[in-house]
Coordinates of C-alpha atoms and ligand atoms in Angstrom, one line a residue:
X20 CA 116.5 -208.7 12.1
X21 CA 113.8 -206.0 13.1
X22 CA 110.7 -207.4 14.7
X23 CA 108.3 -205.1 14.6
X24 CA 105.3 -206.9 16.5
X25 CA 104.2 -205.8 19.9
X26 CA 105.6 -208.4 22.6
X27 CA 102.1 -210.7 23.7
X28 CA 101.3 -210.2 27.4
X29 CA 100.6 -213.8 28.9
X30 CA 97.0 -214.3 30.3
X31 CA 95.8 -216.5 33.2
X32 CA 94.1 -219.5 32.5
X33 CA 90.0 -218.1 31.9
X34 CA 88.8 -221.5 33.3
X35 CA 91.2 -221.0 36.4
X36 CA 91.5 -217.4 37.0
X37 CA 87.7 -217.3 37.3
X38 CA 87.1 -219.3 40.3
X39 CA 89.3 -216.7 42.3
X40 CA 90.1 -213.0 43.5
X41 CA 93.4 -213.8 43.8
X42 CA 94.5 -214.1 40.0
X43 CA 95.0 -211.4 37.7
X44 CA 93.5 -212.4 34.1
X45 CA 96.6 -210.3 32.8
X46 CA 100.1 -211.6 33.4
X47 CA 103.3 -209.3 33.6
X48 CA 106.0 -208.9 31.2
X49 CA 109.5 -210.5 32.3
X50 CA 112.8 -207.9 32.2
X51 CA 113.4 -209.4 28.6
X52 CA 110.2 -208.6 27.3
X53 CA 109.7 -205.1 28.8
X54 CA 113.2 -204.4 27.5
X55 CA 111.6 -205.8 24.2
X56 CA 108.7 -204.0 23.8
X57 CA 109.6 -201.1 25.5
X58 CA 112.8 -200.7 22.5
X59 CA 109.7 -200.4 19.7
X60 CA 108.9 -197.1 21.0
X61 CA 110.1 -194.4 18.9
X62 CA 109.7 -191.5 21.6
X63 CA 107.5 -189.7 19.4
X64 CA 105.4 -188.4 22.2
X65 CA 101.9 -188.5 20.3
X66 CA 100.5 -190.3 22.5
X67 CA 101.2 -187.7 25.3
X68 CA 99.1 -185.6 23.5
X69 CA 95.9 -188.6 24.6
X70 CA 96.4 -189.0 27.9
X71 CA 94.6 -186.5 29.9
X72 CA 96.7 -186.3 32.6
X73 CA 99.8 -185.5 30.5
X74 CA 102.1 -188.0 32.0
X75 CA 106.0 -187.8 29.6
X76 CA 105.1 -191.7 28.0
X77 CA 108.0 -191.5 25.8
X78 CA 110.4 -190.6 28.3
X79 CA 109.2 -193.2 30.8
X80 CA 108.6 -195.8 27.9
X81 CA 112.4 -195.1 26.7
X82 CA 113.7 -195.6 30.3
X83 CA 112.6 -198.6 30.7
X84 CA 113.8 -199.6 27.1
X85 CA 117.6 -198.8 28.4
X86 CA 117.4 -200.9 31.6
X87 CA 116.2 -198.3 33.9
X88 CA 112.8 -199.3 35.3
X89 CA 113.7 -196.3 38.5
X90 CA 113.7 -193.7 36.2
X91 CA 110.3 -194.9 34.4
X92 CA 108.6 -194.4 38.1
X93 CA 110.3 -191.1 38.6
X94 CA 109.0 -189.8 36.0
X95 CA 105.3 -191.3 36.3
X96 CA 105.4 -189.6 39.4
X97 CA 106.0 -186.4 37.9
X98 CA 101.5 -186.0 37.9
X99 CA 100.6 -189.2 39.0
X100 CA 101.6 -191.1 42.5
X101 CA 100.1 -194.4 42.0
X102 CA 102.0 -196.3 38.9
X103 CA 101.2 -199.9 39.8
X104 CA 97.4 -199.1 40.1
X105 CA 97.1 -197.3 36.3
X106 CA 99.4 -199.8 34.9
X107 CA 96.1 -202.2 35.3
X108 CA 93.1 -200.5 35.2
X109 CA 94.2 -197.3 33.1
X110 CA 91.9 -196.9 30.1
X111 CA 95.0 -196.0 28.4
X112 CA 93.9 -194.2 25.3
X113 CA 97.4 -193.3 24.6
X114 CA 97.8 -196.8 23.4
X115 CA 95.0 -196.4 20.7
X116 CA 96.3 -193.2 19.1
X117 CA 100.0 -194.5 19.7
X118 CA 102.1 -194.2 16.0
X119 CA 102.8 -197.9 15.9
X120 CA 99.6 -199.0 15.6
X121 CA 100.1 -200.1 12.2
X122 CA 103.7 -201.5 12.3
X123 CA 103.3 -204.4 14.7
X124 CA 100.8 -203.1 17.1
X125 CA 100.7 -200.2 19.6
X126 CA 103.0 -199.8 22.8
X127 CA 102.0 -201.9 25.4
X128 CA 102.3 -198.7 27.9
X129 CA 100.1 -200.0 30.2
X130 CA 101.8 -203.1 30.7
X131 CA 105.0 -201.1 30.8
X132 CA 103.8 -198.9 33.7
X133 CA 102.7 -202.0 35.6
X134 CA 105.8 -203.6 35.2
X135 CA 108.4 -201.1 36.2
X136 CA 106.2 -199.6 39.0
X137 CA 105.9 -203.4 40.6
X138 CA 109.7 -203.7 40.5
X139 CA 109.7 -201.5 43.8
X140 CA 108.0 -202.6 46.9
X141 CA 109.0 -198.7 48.1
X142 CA 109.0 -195.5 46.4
X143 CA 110.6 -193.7 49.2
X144 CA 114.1 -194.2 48.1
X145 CA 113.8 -194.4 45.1
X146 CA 112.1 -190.8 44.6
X147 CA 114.0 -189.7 47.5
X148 CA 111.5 -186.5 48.2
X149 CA 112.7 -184.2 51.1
X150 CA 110.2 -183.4 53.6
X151 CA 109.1 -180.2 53.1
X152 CA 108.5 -177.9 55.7
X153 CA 105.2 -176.6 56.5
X154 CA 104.3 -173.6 54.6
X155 CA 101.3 -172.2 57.2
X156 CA 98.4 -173.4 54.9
X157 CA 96.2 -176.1 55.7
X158 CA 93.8 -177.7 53.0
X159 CA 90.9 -180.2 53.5
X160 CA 90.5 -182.7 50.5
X161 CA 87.1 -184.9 50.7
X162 CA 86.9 -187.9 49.4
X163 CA 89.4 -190.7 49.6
X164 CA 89.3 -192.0 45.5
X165 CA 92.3 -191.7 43.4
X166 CA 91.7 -187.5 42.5
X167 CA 91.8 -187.1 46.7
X168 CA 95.0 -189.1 46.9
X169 CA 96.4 -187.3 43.9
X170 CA 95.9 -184.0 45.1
X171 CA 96.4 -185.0 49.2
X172 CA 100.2 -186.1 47.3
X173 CA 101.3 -183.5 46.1
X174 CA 99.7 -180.7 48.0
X175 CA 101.6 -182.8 51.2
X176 CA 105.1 -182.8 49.0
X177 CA 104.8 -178.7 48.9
X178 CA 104.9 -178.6 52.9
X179 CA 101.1 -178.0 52.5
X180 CA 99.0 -179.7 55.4
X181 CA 96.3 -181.6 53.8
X182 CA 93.1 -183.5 55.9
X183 CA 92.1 -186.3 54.1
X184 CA 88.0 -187.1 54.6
X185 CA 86.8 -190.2 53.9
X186 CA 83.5 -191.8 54.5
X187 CA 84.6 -195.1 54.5
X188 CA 86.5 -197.4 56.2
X189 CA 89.1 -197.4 53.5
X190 CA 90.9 -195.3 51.3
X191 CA 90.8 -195.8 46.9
X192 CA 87.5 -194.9 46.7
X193 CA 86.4 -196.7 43.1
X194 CA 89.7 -197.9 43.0
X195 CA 88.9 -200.1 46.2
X196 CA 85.3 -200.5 46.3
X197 CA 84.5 -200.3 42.1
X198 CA 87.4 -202.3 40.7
X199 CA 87.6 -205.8 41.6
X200 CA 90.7 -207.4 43.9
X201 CA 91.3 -210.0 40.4
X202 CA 92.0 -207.3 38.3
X203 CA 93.4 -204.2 41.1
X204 CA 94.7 -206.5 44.6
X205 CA 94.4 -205.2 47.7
X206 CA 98.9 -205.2 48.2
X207 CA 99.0 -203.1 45.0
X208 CA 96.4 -200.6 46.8
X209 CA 98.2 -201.2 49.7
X210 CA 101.6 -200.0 48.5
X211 CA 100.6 -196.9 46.5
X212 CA 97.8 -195.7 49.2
X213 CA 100.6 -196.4 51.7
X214 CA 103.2 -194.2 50.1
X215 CA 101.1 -191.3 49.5
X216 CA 100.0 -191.6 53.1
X217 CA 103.3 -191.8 54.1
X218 CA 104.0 -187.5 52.9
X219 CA 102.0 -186.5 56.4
X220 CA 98.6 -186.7 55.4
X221 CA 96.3 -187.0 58.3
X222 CA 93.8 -189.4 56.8
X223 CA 90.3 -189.4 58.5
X224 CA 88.5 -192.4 57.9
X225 CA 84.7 -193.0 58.7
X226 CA 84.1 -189.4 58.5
X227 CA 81.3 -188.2 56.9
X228 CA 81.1 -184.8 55.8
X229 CA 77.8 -183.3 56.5
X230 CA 76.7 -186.0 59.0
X231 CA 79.9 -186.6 61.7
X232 CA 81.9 -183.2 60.8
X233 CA 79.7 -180.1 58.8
X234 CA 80.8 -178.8 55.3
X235 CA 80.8 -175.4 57.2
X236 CA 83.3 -176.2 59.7
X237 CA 85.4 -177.7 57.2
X238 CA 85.7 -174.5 55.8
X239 CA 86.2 -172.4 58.3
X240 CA 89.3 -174.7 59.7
X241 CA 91.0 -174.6 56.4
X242 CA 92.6 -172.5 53.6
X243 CA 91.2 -174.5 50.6
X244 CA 89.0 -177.5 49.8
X245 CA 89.3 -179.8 47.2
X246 CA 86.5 -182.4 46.9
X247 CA 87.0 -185.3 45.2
X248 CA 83.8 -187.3 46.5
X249 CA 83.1 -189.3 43.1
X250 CA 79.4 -190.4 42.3
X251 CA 78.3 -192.3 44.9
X252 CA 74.4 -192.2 44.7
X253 CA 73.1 -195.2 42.6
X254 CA 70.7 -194.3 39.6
X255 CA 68.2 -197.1 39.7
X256 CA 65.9 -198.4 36.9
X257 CA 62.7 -198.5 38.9
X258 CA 61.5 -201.3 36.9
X259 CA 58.4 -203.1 38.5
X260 CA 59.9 -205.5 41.0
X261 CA 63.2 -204.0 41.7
X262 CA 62.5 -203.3 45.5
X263 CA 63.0 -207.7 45.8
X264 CA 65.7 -208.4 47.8
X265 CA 67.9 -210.0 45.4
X266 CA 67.9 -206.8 43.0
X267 CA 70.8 -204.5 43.6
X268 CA 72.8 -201.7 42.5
X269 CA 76.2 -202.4 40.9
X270 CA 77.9 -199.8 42.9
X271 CA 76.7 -201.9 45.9
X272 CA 77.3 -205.1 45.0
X273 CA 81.0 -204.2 43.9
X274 CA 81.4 -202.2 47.1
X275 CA 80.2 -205.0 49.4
X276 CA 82.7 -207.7 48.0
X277 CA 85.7 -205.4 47.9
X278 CA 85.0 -205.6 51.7
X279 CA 85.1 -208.9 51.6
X280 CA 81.4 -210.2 51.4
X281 CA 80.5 -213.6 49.8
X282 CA 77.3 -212.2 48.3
X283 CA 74.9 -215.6 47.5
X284 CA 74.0 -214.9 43.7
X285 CA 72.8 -217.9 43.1
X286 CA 73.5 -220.0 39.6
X287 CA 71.4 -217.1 36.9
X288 CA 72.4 -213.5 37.2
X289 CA 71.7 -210.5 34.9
X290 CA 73.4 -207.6 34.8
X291 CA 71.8 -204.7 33.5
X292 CA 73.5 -202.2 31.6
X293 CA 77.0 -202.3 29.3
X294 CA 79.4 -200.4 30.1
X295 CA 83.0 -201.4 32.8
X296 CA 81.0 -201.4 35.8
X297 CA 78.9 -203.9 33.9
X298 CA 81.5 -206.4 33.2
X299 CA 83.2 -206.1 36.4
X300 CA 80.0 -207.3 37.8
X301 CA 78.9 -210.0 36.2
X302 CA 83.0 -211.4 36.4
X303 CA 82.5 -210.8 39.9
X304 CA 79.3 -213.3 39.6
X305 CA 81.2 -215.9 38.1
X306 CA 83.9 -215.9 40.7
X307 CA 81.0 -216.0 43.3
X308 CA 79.9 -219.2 41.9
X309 CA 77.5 -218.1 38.8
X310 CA 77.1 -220.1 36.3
X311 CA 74.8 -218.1 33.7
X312 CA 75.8 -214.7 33.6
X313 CA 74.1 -212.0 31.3
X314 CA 75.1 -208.8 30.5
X315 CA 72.0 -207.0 29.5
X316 CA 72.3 -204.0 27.3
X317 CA 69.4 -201.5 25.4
X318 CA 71.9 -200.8 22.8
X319 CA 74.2 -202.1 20.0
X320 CA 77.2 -203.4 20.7
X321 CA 79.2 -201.3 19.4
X322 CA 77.0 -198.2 21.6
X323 CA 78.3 -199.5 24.4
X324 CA 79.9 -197.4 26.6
X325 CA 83.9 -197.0 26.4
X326 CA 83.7 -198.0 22.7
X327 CA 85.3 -197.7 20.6
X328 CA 88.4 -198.1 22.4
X329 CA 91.1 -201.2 22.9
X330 CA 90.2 -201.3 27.1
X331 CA 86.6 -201.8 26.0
X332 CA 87.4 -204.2 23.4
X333 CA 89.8 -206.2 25.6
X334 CA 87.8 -206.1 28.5
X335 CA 85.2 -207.6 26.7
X336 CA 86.9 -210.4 25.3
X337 CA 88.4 -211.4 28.9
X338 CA 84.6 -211.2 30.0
X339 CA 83.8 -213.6 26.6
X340 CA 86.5 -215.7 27.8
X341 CA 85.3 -216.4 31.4
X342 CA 81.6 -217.1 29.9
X343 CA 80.2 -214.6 30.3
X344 CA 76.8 -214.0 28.0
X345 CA 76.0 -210.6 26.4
X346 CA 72.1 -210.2 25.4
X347 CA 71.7 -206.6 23.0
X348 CA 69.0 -204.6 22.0
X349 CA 66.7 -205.4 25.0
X350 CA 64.0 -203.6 27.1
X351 CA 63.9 -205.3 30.3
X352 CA 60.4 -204.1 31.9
X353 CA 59.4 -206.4 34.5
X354 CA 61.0 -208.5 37.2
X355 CA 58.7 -211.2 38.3
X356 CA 58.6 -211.8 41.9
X357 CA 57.8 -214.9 44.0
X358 CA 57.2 -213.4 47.5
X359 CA 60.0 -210.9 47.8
X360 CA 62.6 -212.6 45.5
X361 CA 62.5 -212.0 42.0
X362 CA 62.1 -215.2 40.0
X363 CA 62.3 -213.9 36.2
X364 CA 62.8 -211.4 34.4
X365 CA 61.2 -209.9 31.4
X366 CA 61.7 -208.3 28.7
X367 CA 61.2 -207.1 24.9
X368 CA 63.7 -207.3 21.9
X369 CA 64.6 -203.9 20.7
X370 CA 64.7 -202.5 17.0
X371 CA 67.5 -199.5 16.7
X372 CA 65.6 -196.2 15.0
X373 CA 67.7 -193.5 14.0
X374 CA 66.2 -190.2 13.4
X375 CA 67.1 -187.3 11.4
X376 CA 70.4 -188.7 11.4
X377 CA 70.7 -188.4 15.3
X378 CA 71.8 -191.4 17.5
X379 CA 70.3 -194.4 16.6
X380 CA 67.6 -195.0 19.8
X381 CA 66.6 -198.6 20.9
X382 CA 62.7 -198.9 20.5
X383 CA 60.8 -202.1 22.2
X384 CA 59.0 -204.6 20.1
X385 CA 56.3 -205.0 22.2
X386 CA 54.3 -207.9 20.8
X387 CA 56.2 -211.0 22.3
X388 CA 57.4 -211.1 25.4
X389 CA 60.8 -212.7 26.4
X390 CA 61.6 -214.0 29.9
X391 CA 64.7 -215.4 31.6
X392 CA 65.2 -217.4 34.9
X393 CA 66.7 -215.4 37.6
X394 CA 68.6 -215.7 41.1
X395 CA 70.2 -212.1 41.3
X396 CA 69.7 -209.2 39.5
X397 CA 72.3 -206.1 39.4
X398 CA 71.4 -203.2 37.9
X399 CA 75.0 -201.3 36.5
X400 CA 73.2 -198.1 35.5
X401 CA 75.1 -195.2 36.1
X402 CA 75.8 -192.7 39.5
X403 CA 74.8 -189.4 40.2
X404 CA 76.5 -186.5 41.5
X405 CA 75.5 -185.6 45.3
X406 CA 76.7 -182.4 46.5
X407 CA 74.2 -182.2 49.4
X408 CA 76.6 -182.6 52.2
X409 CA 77.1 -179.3 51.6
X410 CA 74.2 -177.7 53.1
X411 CA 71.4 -175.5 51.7
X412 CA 73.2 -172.4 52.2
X413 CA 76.6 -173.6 50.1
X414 CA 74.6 -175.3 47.7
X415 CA 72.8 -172.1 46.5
X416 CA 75.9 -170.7 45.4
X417 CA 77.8 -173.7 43.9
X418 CA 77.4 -173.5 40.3
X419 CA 76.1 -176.4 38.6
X420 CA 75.6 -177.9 34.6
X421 CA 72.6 -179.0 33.4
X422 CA 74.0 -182.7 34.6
X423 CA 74.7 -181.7 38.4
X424 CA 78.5 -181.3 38.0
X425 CA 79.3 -178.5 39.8
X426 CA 81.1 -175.8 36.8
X427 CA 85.0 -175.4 37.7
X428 CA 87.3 -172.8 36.0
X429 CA 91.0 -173.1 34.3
X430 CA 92.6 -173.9 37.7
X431 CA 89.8 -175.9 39.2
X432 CA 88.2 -173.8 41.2
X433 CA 84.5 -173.8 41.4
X434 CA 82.4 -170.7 42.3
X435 CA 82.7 -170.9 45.5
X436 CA 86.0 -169.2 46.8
X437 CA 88.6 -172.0 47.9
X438 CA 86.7 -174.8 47.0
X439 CA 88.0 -176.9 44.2
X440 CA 86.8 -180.1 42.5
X441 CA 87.6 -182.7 40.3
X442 CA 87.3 -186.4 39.8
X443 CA 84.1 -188.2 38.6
X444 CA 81.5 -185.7 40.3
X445 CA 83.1 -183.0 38.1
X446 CA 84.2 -184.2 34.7
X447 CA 82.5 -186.1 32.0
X448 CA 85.1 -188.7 31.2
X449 CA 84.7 -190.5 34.8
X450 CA 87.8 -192.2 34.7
X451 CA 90.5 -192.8 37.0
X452 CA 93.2 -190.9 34.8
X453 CA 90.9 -187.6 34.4
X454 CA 90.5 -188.0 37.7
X455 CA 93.9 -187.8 38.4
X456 CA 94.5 -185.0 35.9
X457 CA 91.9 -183.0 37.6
X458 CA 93.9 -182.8 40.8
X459 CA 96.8 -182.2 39.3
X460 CA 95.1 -179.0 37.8
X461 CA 93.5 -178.1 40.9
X462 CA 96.9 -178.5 42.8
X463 CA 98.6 -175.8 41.1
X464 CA 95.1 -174.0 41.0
X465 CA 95.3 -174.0 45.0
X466 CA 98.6 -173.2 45.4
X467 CA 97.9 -170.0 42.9
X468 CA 95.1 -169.7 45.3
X469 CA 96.8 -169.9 48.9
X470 CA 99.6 -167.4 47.5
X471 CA 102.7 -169.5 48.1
X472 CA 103.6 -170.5 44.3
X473 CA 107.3 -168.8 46.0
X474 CA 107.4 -171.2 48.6
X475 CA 106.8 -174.2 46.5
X476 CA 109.2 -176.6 44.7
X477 CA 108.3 -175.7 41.3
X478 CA 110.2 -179.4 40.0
X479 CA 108.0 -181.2 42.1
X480 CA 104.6 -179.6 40.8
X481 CA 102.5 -181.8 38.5
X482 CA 103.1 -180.5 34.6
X483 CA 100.0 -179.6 33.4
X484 CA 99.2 -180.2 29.4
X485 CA 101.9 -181.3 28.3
X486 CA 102.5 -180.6 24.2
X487 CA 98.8 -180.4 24.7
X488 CA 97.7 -181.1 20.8
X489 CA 95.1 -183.9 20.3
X490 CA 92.4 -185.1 23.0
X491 CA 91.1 -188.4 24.8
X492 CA 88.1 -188.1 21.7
X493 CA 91.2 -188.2 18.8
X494 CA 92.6 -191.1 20.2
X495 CA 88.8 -192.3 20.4
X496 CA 88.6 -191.5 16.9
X497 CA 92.0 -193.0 15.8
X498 CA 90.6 -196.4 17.5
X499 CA 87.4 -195.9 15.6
X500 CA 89.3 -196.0 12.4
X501 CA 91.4 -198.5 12.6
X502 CA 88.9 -201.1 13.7
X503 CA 87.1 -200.5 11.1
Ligands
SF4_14 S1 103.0 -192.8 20.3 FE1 103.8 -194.9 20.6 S2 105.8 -194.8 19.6 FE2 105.2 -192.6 20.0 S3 106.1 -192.2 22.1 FE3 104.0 -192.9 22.3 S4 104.3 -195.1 22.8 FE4 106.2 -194.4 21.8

């Protein structure tokens, strides 16, 4: 007989999996049930059509459904070089709008992705890429995240020599330092990073662009630029007492663990804000001993941000499960401090106002006062873009929106000549699979650039919008609906 329901992914233990780094809170599908799932697919390619970087799900779904997990990573690889690292964290839209929603549940393509790309410790044989001889053209990409490894990849396959700057000490950029080791480890980062590596990049590390090497000399050493530098400076609340010492960032926080810092937080934290960077924060409490964790948001829950959407939905649950506390609708306004620690916090309850039919806006009730016992405060509220590495006299001819994102056109260039962006700085969607589609974009936009679209291995280039029919916000909207 048929069965039509999607095959259940097995989950760690929330009581165990919390107390360490090491365990992934998702489990991975055996060769049976990949095989299973995988065999509901109809190949319909909708979901193609969601996924901004246009990656061929049906065929890679179907490969996998016939017993050939190799072929599923070749043809990932077709615009995206890190399979094991998206088949965890995507935000995978593509599953929401995915046809078979309705009959059983959609396609578990993330899992899918995970579990094919883990059955290879090494891509080299497997895609068997010739090395490419260089073509004359050297290209500088900034920024070491996963839109600088995209586009360092497959510049590098087409015989292109690519620098790869990165501040750091590492290279994933959020991947390493904004994604916890429980839910991305540190072999899986390995592997991928490794690989791309692995084409001839000459990776830079520690090198800060504008401080230890100008933006200017960048330029005039190489053909093209493609920056990729994320948004690294943190947007603080400025709420009376946040200059205690135990007040922090998220971008910090999560940056200073992935290091490998056991950060004291005490037994109470609060995490202000409510969107992924929130939750990965207070999870990463818990497993630094928290007890009491509290996700603090100004907002409904369903105005979080993410939602409505299965990742935030799941992510949220997993974050239920390990105990952690969501608190909505507040104002916090002050953070009481005892020397230069900050004690409490308080705040006021919110009431949602919508006007002329606009977004409904949280408004403080201001008559009582609410407080709340604290030993660590992190406040998750956004990044900004900083493009000021670039110097003054760069700076007044990059192009900018009203946001800071500096304005690229259809191949990715921005207005200045040979420098091309992407990733979080530049898009609105801030995830890790724009990101990605980005640099696919601005690879063939630099190769355009550099002249040498003869030289190039046209089968090896990323596709770019692929049966290109519905967006990211239909799949959005398709979730929307169905929850309802
Ligand atoms: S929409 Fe669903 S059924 Fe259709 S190809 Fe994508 S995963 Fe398969």
């Amino acid at each position: 007989m048929l069965n039509f329901e999607r095959v259940k992914i097995a989950h760690e233990d929330p009581q165990k999996r919390v107390k360490s780094f090491q365990l992934e809170p998702v489990k991975e599908y055996s060769d049976s049930e990949a095989v299973a799932e995988s065999s509901r697919c109809i190949g319909c390619n909708i979901c193609t059509q969601a996924c901004p970087a246009s990656l061929d799900i049906g065929g890679y779904i179907n490969s996998t459904a016939v017993g050939d997990p190799a072929q599923t990573v070749r043809i990932v690889f077709e615009n995206l070089p890190f399979p094991a690292i998206i088949g965890r964290v995507c935000t995978h839209l593509c599953e929401d709008i995915c046809v078979m929603y309705d009959t059983g549940g959609p396609i578990a393509i993330r899992h899918i992705k995970r579990y094919a790309a883990d059955k290879f410790s090494d891509y080299g044989q497997l895609l068997n890429l010739p090395r490419k001889k260089f073509i004359g053209k050297k290209v500088a990409v900034i920024g070491g995240g996963p839109s600088g490894l995209t586009a360092a990849f497959y510049l590098s396959i087409q015989g292109i020599k690519v620098t790869l700057y990165e501040k750091l000490p590492a290279l994933g950029g959020f991947m390493k330092t904004g994604i916890p080791r429980y839910r991305l480890p540190q072999e899986v980062l390995d592997k991928e990073i490794g690989f791309i590596i692995s084409q001839g990049v000459d990776v830079r590390l520690n090198t800060e662009i504008g401080k230890d090497v100008s933006f200017d000399d960048i330029m005039k050493s190489h053909d093209a630029v493609y920056i990729s530098v994320g948004n690294q400076k943190p947007h603080m609340t400025g709420t009376p007492g946040s200059d205690a010492e135990n007040v922090i960032h998220a971008t910090e926080f999560l940056r200073r663990v992935s290091f490998g810092e056991i950060i004291d937080v005490g037994k109470s934290v609060v995490v202000i804000g409510g969107g992924f960077t929130a939750n990965d924060s207070s999870r990463t409490s818990m497993r630094l001993g928290a007890k009491n964790v509290y996700i603090m948001y100004r907002r409904r829950e369903i105005d979080r941000p993410g939602y409505p959407s299965m990742n935030a939905d799941e992510e949220m649950e997993e974050s239920i499960e390990e105990m952690v506390n969501y608190v909505w609708e507040v104002t916090p306004f002050e953070y009481v401090k005892e020397g230069n620690r900050a004690v409490k916090l308080r705040y006021w309850q919110n009431e949602m106002v919508t006007e002329k039919g606009g977004r409904a806006k949280p408004v403080p009730i201001k008559d009582k006062v609410h407080e709340i016992d604290v030993d660590y405060i992190i406040e998750a509220t956004g990044q900004e873009t900083d493009y000021s590495f670039m110097g003054d006299e760069y700076l007044r001819n990059l192009r900018l929106t009203p946001q800071g994102q500096p304005i690229t056109n259809e191949a990715g260039m921005t207005s200045l000549k040979g420098v091309f962006s992407g990733g979080d700085s530049t898009n609105a969607s801030r995830d890790l699979i724009s990101a990605v589609r980005d640099a696919d974009k601005a690879v063939n936009g630099i190769l355009s650039y550099l002249n040498v679209m003869d030289q190039v291995n046209e089968d090896r280039l990323p596709i770019l919008d692929r049966w290109k029919k519905f967006s990211p916000t239909s799949a959005k909207m398709a979730y929307a609906e169905r929850s309802r």
